[in-house]
Amino acid sequence: NAGVTQTPKFQVLKTGQSMTLQCAQDMNHEYMSWYRQDPGMGLRLIHYSVGAGITDQGEVPNGYNVSRSTTEDFPLRLLSAAPSQTSVYFCASGVRNTEAFFGQGTRLTVV
Amino acid sequence: EDQVTQSPEALRLQEGESSSLNCSYTVSGLRGLFWYRQDPGKGPEFLFTLYSAGEEKEKERLKATLTKKESFLHITAPKPEDSATYLCAVRQGGSEKLVFGKGTKLTVNP
């Protein structure tokens, strides 16, 4: 089992560019989520999904889109990158009502 | 208003010097309190889940406890390899969201 796999590990974008952060899990987990982690702010929830075809907003959803067409994949789209979106992004998955398992993160810099 | 508050922000211990980290929470209808360990440049690694007041879990030198308002992560005779940031998260009733505290950075000196 690979667990939760995030790609890419590092990315530099120019302001205004768009991109998709990929997240895939091979554990057949219903629940998947995206967090961003910034110094002094902790992990903040961006979007989450409780199953294929179902998504909902977290604490900081503005500027991000998600979709969940399959159980395995939960991509995060940045529509028009801004310097404020410079952060480390983590994807997590889990069975409902239990713990979440995290990927290794994507370090994004927007210049 | 923070729902999850961790203290202290940073803790420096000598090897073998036992201590505790605190996680206080204000959510209603707790549906789980989770402890994670995070090493620099890595994703959080799951340690424990606690569901009800009075519950305790242990793993090697770590022991997590839960009351109605807070959780403690006790570290007994820590070693340098226990150095990491420890994160606490809660899930409240009616939601699948995990809300995280800002973490405690633990440094254990040899």
PDB file of C-alpha atoms in Angstrom:
ATOM      1  CA  ASN A   1       0.000   0.000   0.000  1.00  0.00           C
ATOM      2  CA  ALA A   2       1.275   3.460  -0.872  1.00  0.00           C
ATOM      3  CA  GLY A   3      -1.094   5.211   1.568  1.00  0.00           C
ATOM      4  CA  VAL A   4      -1.753   8.842   0.652  1.00  0.00           C
ATOM      5  CA  THR A   5       0.312  10.092  -2.286  1.00  0.00           C
ATOM      6  CA  GLN A   6       0.647  13.761  -3.139  1.00  0.00           C
ATOM      7  CA  THR A   7       2.198  15.207  -6.280  1.00  0.00           C
ATOM      8  CA  PRO A   8       4.143  17.305  -6.887  1.00  0.00           C
ATOM      9  CA  LYS A   9       6.316  17.636  -3.780  1.00  0.00           C
ATOM     10  CA  PHE A  10       7.488  21.124  -4.728  1.00  0.00           C
ATOM     11  CA  GLN A  11       6.040  23.743  -7.081  1.00  0.00           C
ATOM     12  CA  VAL A  12       6.745  27.364  -7.941  1.00  0.00           C
ATOM     13  CA  LEU A  13       3.987  29.349  -9.653  1.00  0.00           C
ATOM     14  CA  LYS A  14       3.708  32.847 -10.951  1.00  0.00           C
ATOM     15  CA  THR A  15       0.873  35.030  -9.703  1.00  0.00           C
ATOM     16  CA  GLY A  16      -2.237  34.372 -11.760  1.00  0.00           C
ATOM     17  CA  GLN A  17      -1.260  30.896 -12.916  1.00  0.00           C
ATOM     18  CA  SER A  18      -3.504  27.944 -12.211  1.00  0.00           C
ATOM     19  CA  MET A  19      -2.538  24.439 -11.227  1.00  0.00           C
ATOM     20  CA  THR A  20      -3.827  21.230  -9.705  1.00  0.00           C
ATOM     21  CA  LEU A  21      -2.353  19.489  -6.692  1.00  0.00           C
ATOM     22  CA  GLN A  22      -2.925  15.774  -6.928  1.00  0.00           C
ATOM     23  CA  CYS A  23      -3.882  13.470  -4.068  1.00  0.00           C
ATOM     24  CA  ALA A  24      -4.506   9.749  -4.342  1.00  0.00           C
ATOM     25  CA  GLN A  25      -5.141   7.096  -1.697  1.00  0.00           C
ATOM     26  CA  ASP A  26      -5.243   3.315  -2.079  1.00  0.00           C
ATOM     27  CA  MET A  27      -6.953   2.442   1.207  1.00  0.00           C
ATOM     28  CA  ASN A  28     -10.567   2.765  -0.016  1.00  0.00           C
ATOM     29  CA  HIS A  29     -11.168   5.585   2.469  1.00  0.00           C
ATOM     30  CA  GLU A  30     -14.436   7.493   2.278  1.00  0.00           C
ATOM     31  CA  TYR A  31     -13.152  10.677   3.833  1.00  0.00           C
ATOM     32  CA  MET A  32     -10.539  12.904   2.175  1.00  0.00           C
ATOM     33  CA  SER A  33      -9.475  16.436   2.956  1.00  0.00           C
ATOM     34  CA  TRP A  34      -7.026  19.188   2.105  1.00  0.00           C
ATOM     35  CA  TYR A  35      -5.191  21.339   4.634  1.00  0.00           C
ATOM     36  CA  ARG A  36      -2.711  24.146   4.366  1.00  0.00           C
ATOM     37  CA  GLN A  37      -0.025  24.682   6.980  1.00  0.00           C
ATOM     38  CA  ASP A  38       1.497  28.079   7.587  1.00  0.00           C
ATOM     39  CA  PRO A  39       3.958  29.145  10.308  1.00  0.00           C
ATOM     40  CA  GLY A  40       2.115  30.148  13.466  1.00  0.00           C
ATOM     41  CA  MET A  41      -1.275  29.188  12.006  1.00  0.00           C
ATOM     42  CA  GLY A  42      -1.321  25.430  12.305  1.00  0.00           C
ATOM     43  CA  LEU A  43      -3.197  23.163   9.917  1.00  0.00           C
ATOM     44  CA  ARG A  44      -6.285  24.790   8.424  1.00  0.00           C
ATOM     45  CA  LEU A  45      -8.942  22.856   6.537  1.00  0.00           C
ATOM     46  CA  ILE A  46      -9.544  23.988   2.950  1.00  0.00           C
ATOM     47  CA  HIS A  47     -12.064  21.469   1.566  1.00  0.00           C
ATOM     48  CA  TYR A  48     -13.163  17.993   2.430  1.00  0.00           C
ATOM     49  CA  SER A  49     -15.179  15.106   1.002  1.00  0.00           C
ATOM     50  CA  VAL A  50     -17.125  12.316   2.716  1.00  0.00           C
ATOM     51  CA  GLY A  51     -17.438  10.257  -0.447  1.00  0.00           C
ATOM     52  CA  ALA A  52     -17.357  10.289  -4.229  1.00  0.00           C
ATOM     53  CA  GLY A  53     -19.473  13.133  -5.595  1.00  0.00           C
ATOM     54  CA  ILE A  54     -19.695  14.913  -2.214  1.00  0.00           C
ATOM     55  CA  THR A  55     -17.518  17.877  -1.243  1.00  0.00           C
ATOM     56  CA  ASP A  56     -17.807  20.669   1.293  1.00  0.00           C
ATOM     57  CA  GLN A  57     -15.924  23.758   2.360  1.00  0.00           C
ATOM     58  CA  GLY A  58     -13.597  23.976   5.291  1.00  0.00           C
ATOM     59  CA  GLU A  59     -12.197  26.970   7.115  1.00  0.00           C
ATOM     60  CA  VAL A  60     -10.266  28.624   4.237  1.00  0.00           C
ATOM     61  CA  PRO A  61     -11.874  27.602   0.907  1.00  0.00           C
ATOM     62  CA  ASN A  62     -11.529  30.839  -1.091  1.00  0.00           C
ATOM     63  CA  GLY A  63      -9.337  30.519  -4.182  1.00  0.00           C
ATOM     64  CA  TYR A  64      -9.512  26.716  -4.236  1.00  0.00           C
ATOM     65  CA  ASN A  65     -11.752  24.201  -5.964  1.00  0.00           C
ATOM     66  CA  VAL A  66     -12.097  20.460  -5.430  1.00  0.00           C
ATOM     67  CA  SER A  67     -13.975  17.561  -6.971  1.00  0.00           C
ATOM     68  CA  ARG A  68     -14.307  13.913  -6.013  1.00  0.00           C
ATOM     69  CA  SER A  69     -15.188  11.798  -9.033  1.00  0.00           C
ATOM     70  CA  THR A  70     -13.635   8.615  -7.609  1.00  0.00           C
ATOM     71  CA  THR A  71     -13.005   7.239  -4.131  1.00  0.00           C
ATOM     72  CA  GLU A  72      -9.256   7.260  -4.737  1.00  0.00           C
ATOM     73  CA  ASP A  73      -8.587  10.795  -5.993  1.00  0.00           C
ATOM     74  CA  PHE A  74      -9.200  14.247  -4.541  1.00  0.00           C
ATOM     75  CA  PRO A  75      -7.429  16.962  -6.559  1.00  0.00           C
ATOM     76  CA  LEU A  76      -7.124  20.541  -5.324  1.00  0.00           C
ATOM     77  CA  ARG A  77      -7.256  23.275  -7.947  1.00  0.00           C
ATOM     78  CA  LEU A  78      -5.822  26.727  -7.556  1.00  0.00           C
ATOM     79  CA  LEU A  79      -7.768  28.919  -9.943  1.00  0.00           C
ATOM     80  CA  SER A  80      -5.525  31.998 -10.052  1.00  0.00           C
ATOM     81  CA  ALA A  81      -2.530  31.693  -7.750  1.00  0.00           C
ATOM     82  CA  ALA A  82      -1.759  34.518  -5.331  1.00  0.00           C
ATOM     83  CA  PRO A  83       1.287  35.023  -3.074  1.00  0.00           C
ATOM     84  CA  SER A  84      -1.028  34.470  -0.076  1.00  0.00           C
ATOM     85  CA  GLN A  85      -1.405  30.868  -1.239  1.00  0.00           C
ATOM     86  CA  THR A  86       2.275  30.179  -0.631  1.00  0.00           C
ATOM     87  CA  SER A  87       2.094  27.360   1.881  1.00  0.00           C
ATOM     88  CA  VAL A  88       2.581  23.667   2.496  1.00  0.00           C
ATOM     89  CA  TYR A  89      -0.460  21.669   1.447  1.00  0.00           C
ATOM     90  CA  PHE A  90      -1.409  18.337   2.982  1.00  0.00           C
ATOM     91  CA  CYS A  91      -3.956  15.837   1.805  1.00  0.00           C
ATOM     92  CA  ALA A  92      -5.452  13.367   4.256  1.00  0.00           C
ATOM     93  CA  SER A  93      -7.797  10.397   4.086  1.00  0.00           C
ATOM     94  CA  GLY A  94      -9.597   8.201   6.570  1.00  0.00           C
ATOM     95  CA  VAL A  95     -12.618   6.159   7.459  1.00  0.00           C
ATOM     96  CA  ARG A  96     -15.445   8.263   8.835  1.00  0.00           C
ATOM     97  CA  ASN A  97     -15.320   8.882  12.592  1.00  0.00           C
ATOM     98  CA  THR A  98     -11.726   7.687  12.870  1.00  0.00           C
ATOM     99  CA  GLU A  99      -8.285   9.157  12.447  1.00  0.00           C
ATOM    100  CA  ALA A 100      -6.984  10.710   9.230  1.00  0.00           C
ATOM    101  CA  PHE A 101      -3.788   9.645   7.479  1.00  0.00           C
ATOM    102  CA  PHE A 102      -1.693  12.350   5.847  1.00  0.00           C
ATOM    103  CA  GLY A 103       0.415  12.553   2.741  1.00  0.00           C
ATOM    104  CA  GLN A 104       3.926  13.988   2.730  1.00  0.00           C
ATOM    105  CA  GLY A 105       2.849  17.420   1.541  1.00  0.00           C
ATOM    106  CA  THR A 106       3.298  19.774  -1.403  1.00  0.00           C
ATOM    107  CA  ARG A 107       5.385  22.874  -0.820  1.00  0.00           C
ATOM    108  CA  LEU A 108       3.978  25.647  -3.016  1.00  0.00           C
ATOM    109  CA  THR A 109       5.576  29.014  -3.625  1.00  0.00           C
ATOM    110  CA  VAL A 110       3.729  31.734  -5.548  1.00  0.00           C
ATOM    111  CA  VAL A 111       5.925  34.559  -6.807  1.00  0.00           C
TER     112      VAL A 111
ATOM    113  CA  GLU B   1     -12.277  31.916  18.901  1.00  0.00           C
ATOM    114  CA  ASP B   2      -9.868  28.979  18.946  1.00  0.00           C
ATOM    115  CA  GLN B   3     -11.544  25.659  19.506  1.00  0.00           C
ATOM    116  CA  VAL B   4      -8.287  23.844  20.174  1.00  0.00           C
ATOM    117  CA  THR B   5      -5.432  25.389  22.171  1.00  0.00           C
ATOM    118  CA  GLN B   6      -2.120  23.662  22.760  1.00  0.00           C
ATOM    119  CA  SER B   7       0.431  24.604  25.373  1.00  0.00           C
ATOM    120  CA  PRO B   8       3.237  25.252  25.670  1.00  0.00           C
ATOM    121  CA  GLU B   9       4.131  26.409  22.147  1.00  0.00           C
ATOM    122  CA  ALA B  10       7.635  25.037  22.626  1.00  0.00           C
ATOM    123  CA  LEU B  11       9.227  22.781  25.209  1.00  0.00           C
ATOM    124  CA  ARG B  12      12.855  21.927  25.665  1.00  0.00           C
ATOM    125  CA  LEU B  13      13.735  18.881  27.803  1.00  0.00           C
ATOM    126  CA  GLN B  14      16.842  17.015  28.753  1.00  0.00           C
ATOM    127  CA  GLU B  15      16.943  13.352  27.841  1.00  0.00           C
ATOM    128  CA  GLY B  16      15.123  11.420  30.557  1.00  0.00           C
ATOM    129  CA  GLU B  17      13.243  14.466  31.877  1.00  0.00           C
ATOM    130  CA  SER B  18       9.531  13.571  31.827  1.00  0.00           C
ATOM    131  CA  SER B  19       6.864  16.196  31.073  1.00  0.00           C
ATOM    132  CA  SER B  20       3.376  16.741  29.657  1.00  0.00           C
ATOM    133  CA  LEU B  21       1.870  18.609  26.740  1.00  0.00           C
ATOM    134  CA  ASN B  22      -1.610  20.080  27.024  1.00  0.00           C
ATOM    135  CA  CYS B  23      -4.476  20.314  24.543  1.00  0.00           C
ATOM    136  CA  SER B  24      -7.614  22.149  25.689  1.00  0.00           C
ATOM    137  CA  TYR B  25     -10.752  22.211  23.564  1.00  0.00           C
ATOM    138  CA  THR B  26     -14.105  23.977  23.562  1.00  0.00           C
ATOM    139  CA  VAL B  27     -16.104  21.969  21.015  1.00  0.00           C
ATOM    140  CA  SER B  28     -19.407  20.473  22.021  1.00  0.00           C
ATOM    141  CA  GLY B  29     -20.291  16.861  21.390  1.00  0.00           C
ATOM    142  CA  LEU B  30     -16.712  15.633  21.026  1.00  0.00           C
ATOM    143  CA  ARG B  31     -16.458  12.799  18.530  1.00  0.00           C
ATOM    144  CA  GLY B  32     -12.786  12.124  18.945  1.00  0.00           C
ATOM    145  CA  LEU B  33      -9.557  13.812  20.000  1.00  0.00           C
ATOM    146  CA  PHE B  34      -6.486  12.931  17.970  1.00  0.00           C
ATOM    147  CA  TRP B  35      -2.769  13.268  18.633  1.00  0.00           C
ATOM    148  CA  TYR B  36      -0.250  13.457  15.807  1.00  0.00           C
ATOM    149  CA  ARG B  37       3.510  13.766  15.586  1.00  0.00           C
ATOM    150  CA  GLN B  38       5.052  15.854  12.813  1.00  0.00           C
ATOM    151  CA  ASP B  39       8.723  15.824  11.868  1.00  0.00           C
ATOM    152  CA  PRO B  40      10.211  18.687   9.821  1.00  0.00           C
ATOM    153  CA  GLY B  41       9.334  18.417   6.136  1.00  0.00           C
ATOM    154  CA  LYS B  42       6.942  15.507   6.737  1.00  0.00           C
ATOM    155  CA  GLY B  43       3.217  15.019   7.019  1.00  0.00           C
ATOM    156  CA  PRO B  44       1.588  14.463  10.421  1.00  0.00           C
ATOM    157  CA  GLU B  45       1.845  10.902  11.699  1.00  0.00           C
ATOM    158  CA  PHE B  46      -1.077   9.528  13.681  1.00  0.00           C
ATOM    159  CA  LEU B  47      -0.421   8.577  17.326  1.00  0.00           C
ATOM    160  CA  PHE B  48      -3.662   8.214  19.321  1.00  0.00           C
ATOM    161  CA  THR B  49      -7.422   8.629  19.265  1.00  0.00           C
ATOM    162  CA  LEU B  50      -9.406   9.274  22.444  1.00  0.00           C
ATOM    163  CA  TYR B  51     -13.196   9.271  22.460  1.00  0.00           C
ATOM    164  CA  SER B  52     -14.429   9.701  26.025  1.00  0.00           C
ATOM    165  CA  ALA B  53     -13.360  11.306  29.295  1.00  0.00           C
ATOM    166  CA  GLY B  54     -11.213   8.989  31.373  1.00  0.00           C
ATOM    167  CA  GLU B  55      -9.822   7.158  28.381  1.00  0.00           C
ATOM    168  CA  GLU B  56      -6.063   6.570  28.194  1.00  0.00           C
ATOM    169  CA  LYS B  57      -3.807   5.245  25.423  1.00  0.00           C
ATOM    170  CA  GLU B  58      -0.114   4.341  25.562  1.00  0.00           C
ATOM    171  CA  LYS B  59       2.620   3.813  23.018  1.00  0.00           C
ATOM    172  CA  GLU B  60       6.222   3.375  24.072  1.00  0.00           C
ATOM    173  CA  ARG B  61       7.157   6.516  26.047  1.00  0.00           C
ATOM    174  CA  LEU B  62       3.908   8.348  25.231  1.00  0.00           C
ATOM    175  CA  LYS B  63       0.636   8.270  27.123  1.00  0.00           C
ATOM    176  CA  ALA B  64      -2.440  10.266  26.147  1.00  0.00           C
ATOM    177  CA  THR B  65      -5.289  11.039  28.545  1.00  0.00           C
ATOM    178  CA  LEU B  66      -8.624  12.806  28.114  1.00  0.00           C
ATOM    179  CA  THR B  67     -10.932  14.816  30.347  1.00  0.00           C
ATOM    180  CA  LYS B  68     -14.087  16.740  29.426  1.00  0.00           C
ATOM    181  CA  LYS B  69     -12.080  19.881  28.675  1.00  0.00           C
ATOM    182  CA  GLU B  70      -8.541  18.838  27.837  1.00  0.00           C
ATOM    183  CA  SER B  71      -6.103  16.135  26.875  1.00  0.00           C
ATOM    184  CA  PHE B  72      -2.570  15.554  28.021  1.00  0.00           C
ATOM    185  CA  LEU B  73       0.264  13.863  26.196  1.00  0.00           C
ATOM    186  CA  HIS B  74       2.659  12.579  28.832  1.00  0.00           C
ATOM    187  CA  ILE B  75       6.199  11.837  27.743  1.00  0.00           C
ATOM    188  CA  THR B  76       8.155   9.573  30.097  1.00  0.00           C
ATOM    189  CA  ALA B  77      11.971   9.555  29.992  1.00  0.00           C
ATOM    190  CA  PRO B  78      12.108  11.136  26.534  1.00  0.00           C
ATOM    191  CA  LYS B  79      14.904  10.491  24.066  1.00  0.00           C
ATOM    192  CA  PRO B  80      16.288  12.852  21.386  1.00  0.00           C
ATOM    193  CA  GLU B  81      14.333  10.944  18.739  1.00  0.00           C
ATOM    194  CA  ASP B  82      11.103  12.114  20.419  1.00  0.00           C
ATOM    195  CA  SER B  83      11.911  15.636  19.217  1.00  0.00           C
ATOM    196  CA  ALA B  84       9.087  16.737  16.916  1.00  0.00           C
ATOM    197  CA  THR B  85       6.026  18.936  16.798  1.00  0.00           C
ATOM    198  CA  TYR B  86       3.021  17.315  18.458  1.00  0.00           C
ATOM    199  CA  LEU B  87      -0.390  18.247  17.097  1.00  0.00           C
ATOM    200  CA  CYS B  88      -3.797  17.847  18.684  1.00  0.00           C
ATOM    201  CA  ALA B  89      -7.046  17.779  16.696  1.00  0.00           C
ATOM    202  CA  VAL B  90     -10.723  17.374  17.570  1.00  0.00           C
ATOM    203  CA  ARG B  91     -13.819  16.290  15.689  1.00  0.00           C
ATOM    204  CA  GLN B  92     -17.106  17.602  16.987  1.00  0.00           C
ATOM    205  CA  GLY B  93     -20.591  16.201  16.750  1.00  0.00           C
ATOM    206  CA  GLY B  94     -22.356  16.572  13.415  1.00  0.00           C
ATOM    207  CA  SER B  95     -19.198  17.164  11.425  1.00  0.00           C
ATOM    208  CA  GLU B  96     -16.406  15.176   9.823  1.00  0.00           C
ATOM    209  CA  LYS B  97     -14.029  18.133  10.060  1.00  0.00           C
ATOM    210  CA  LEU B  98     -10.835  17.812  12.063  1.00  0.00           C
ATOM    211  CA  VAL B  99      -9.858  21.071  13.783  1.00  0.00           C
ATOM    212  CA  PHE B 100      -6.191  21.305  14.729  1.00  0.00           C
ATOM    213  CA  GLY B 101      -4.324  23.190  17.393  1.00  0.00           C
ATOM    214  CA  LYS B 102      -1.132  25.023  16.493  1.00  0.00           C
ATOM    215  CA  GLY B 103       1.098  22.371  17.993  1.00  0.00           C
ATOM    216  CA  THR B 104       3.834  22.044  20.599  1.00  0.00           C
ATOM    217  CA  LYS B 105       7.403  21.879  19.353  1.00  0.00           C
ATOM    218  CA  LEU B 106       9.311  19.466  21.581  1.00  0.00           C
ATOM    219  CA  THR B 107      13.098  19.388  21.651  1.00  0.00           C
ATOM    220  CA  VAL B 108      14.884  16.707  23.676  1.00  0.00           C
ATOM    221  CA  ASN B 109      18.563  17.355  24.237  1.00  0.00           C
ATOM    222  CA  PRO B 110      20.972  14.456  24.795  1.00  0.00           C
TER     223      PRO B 110
END
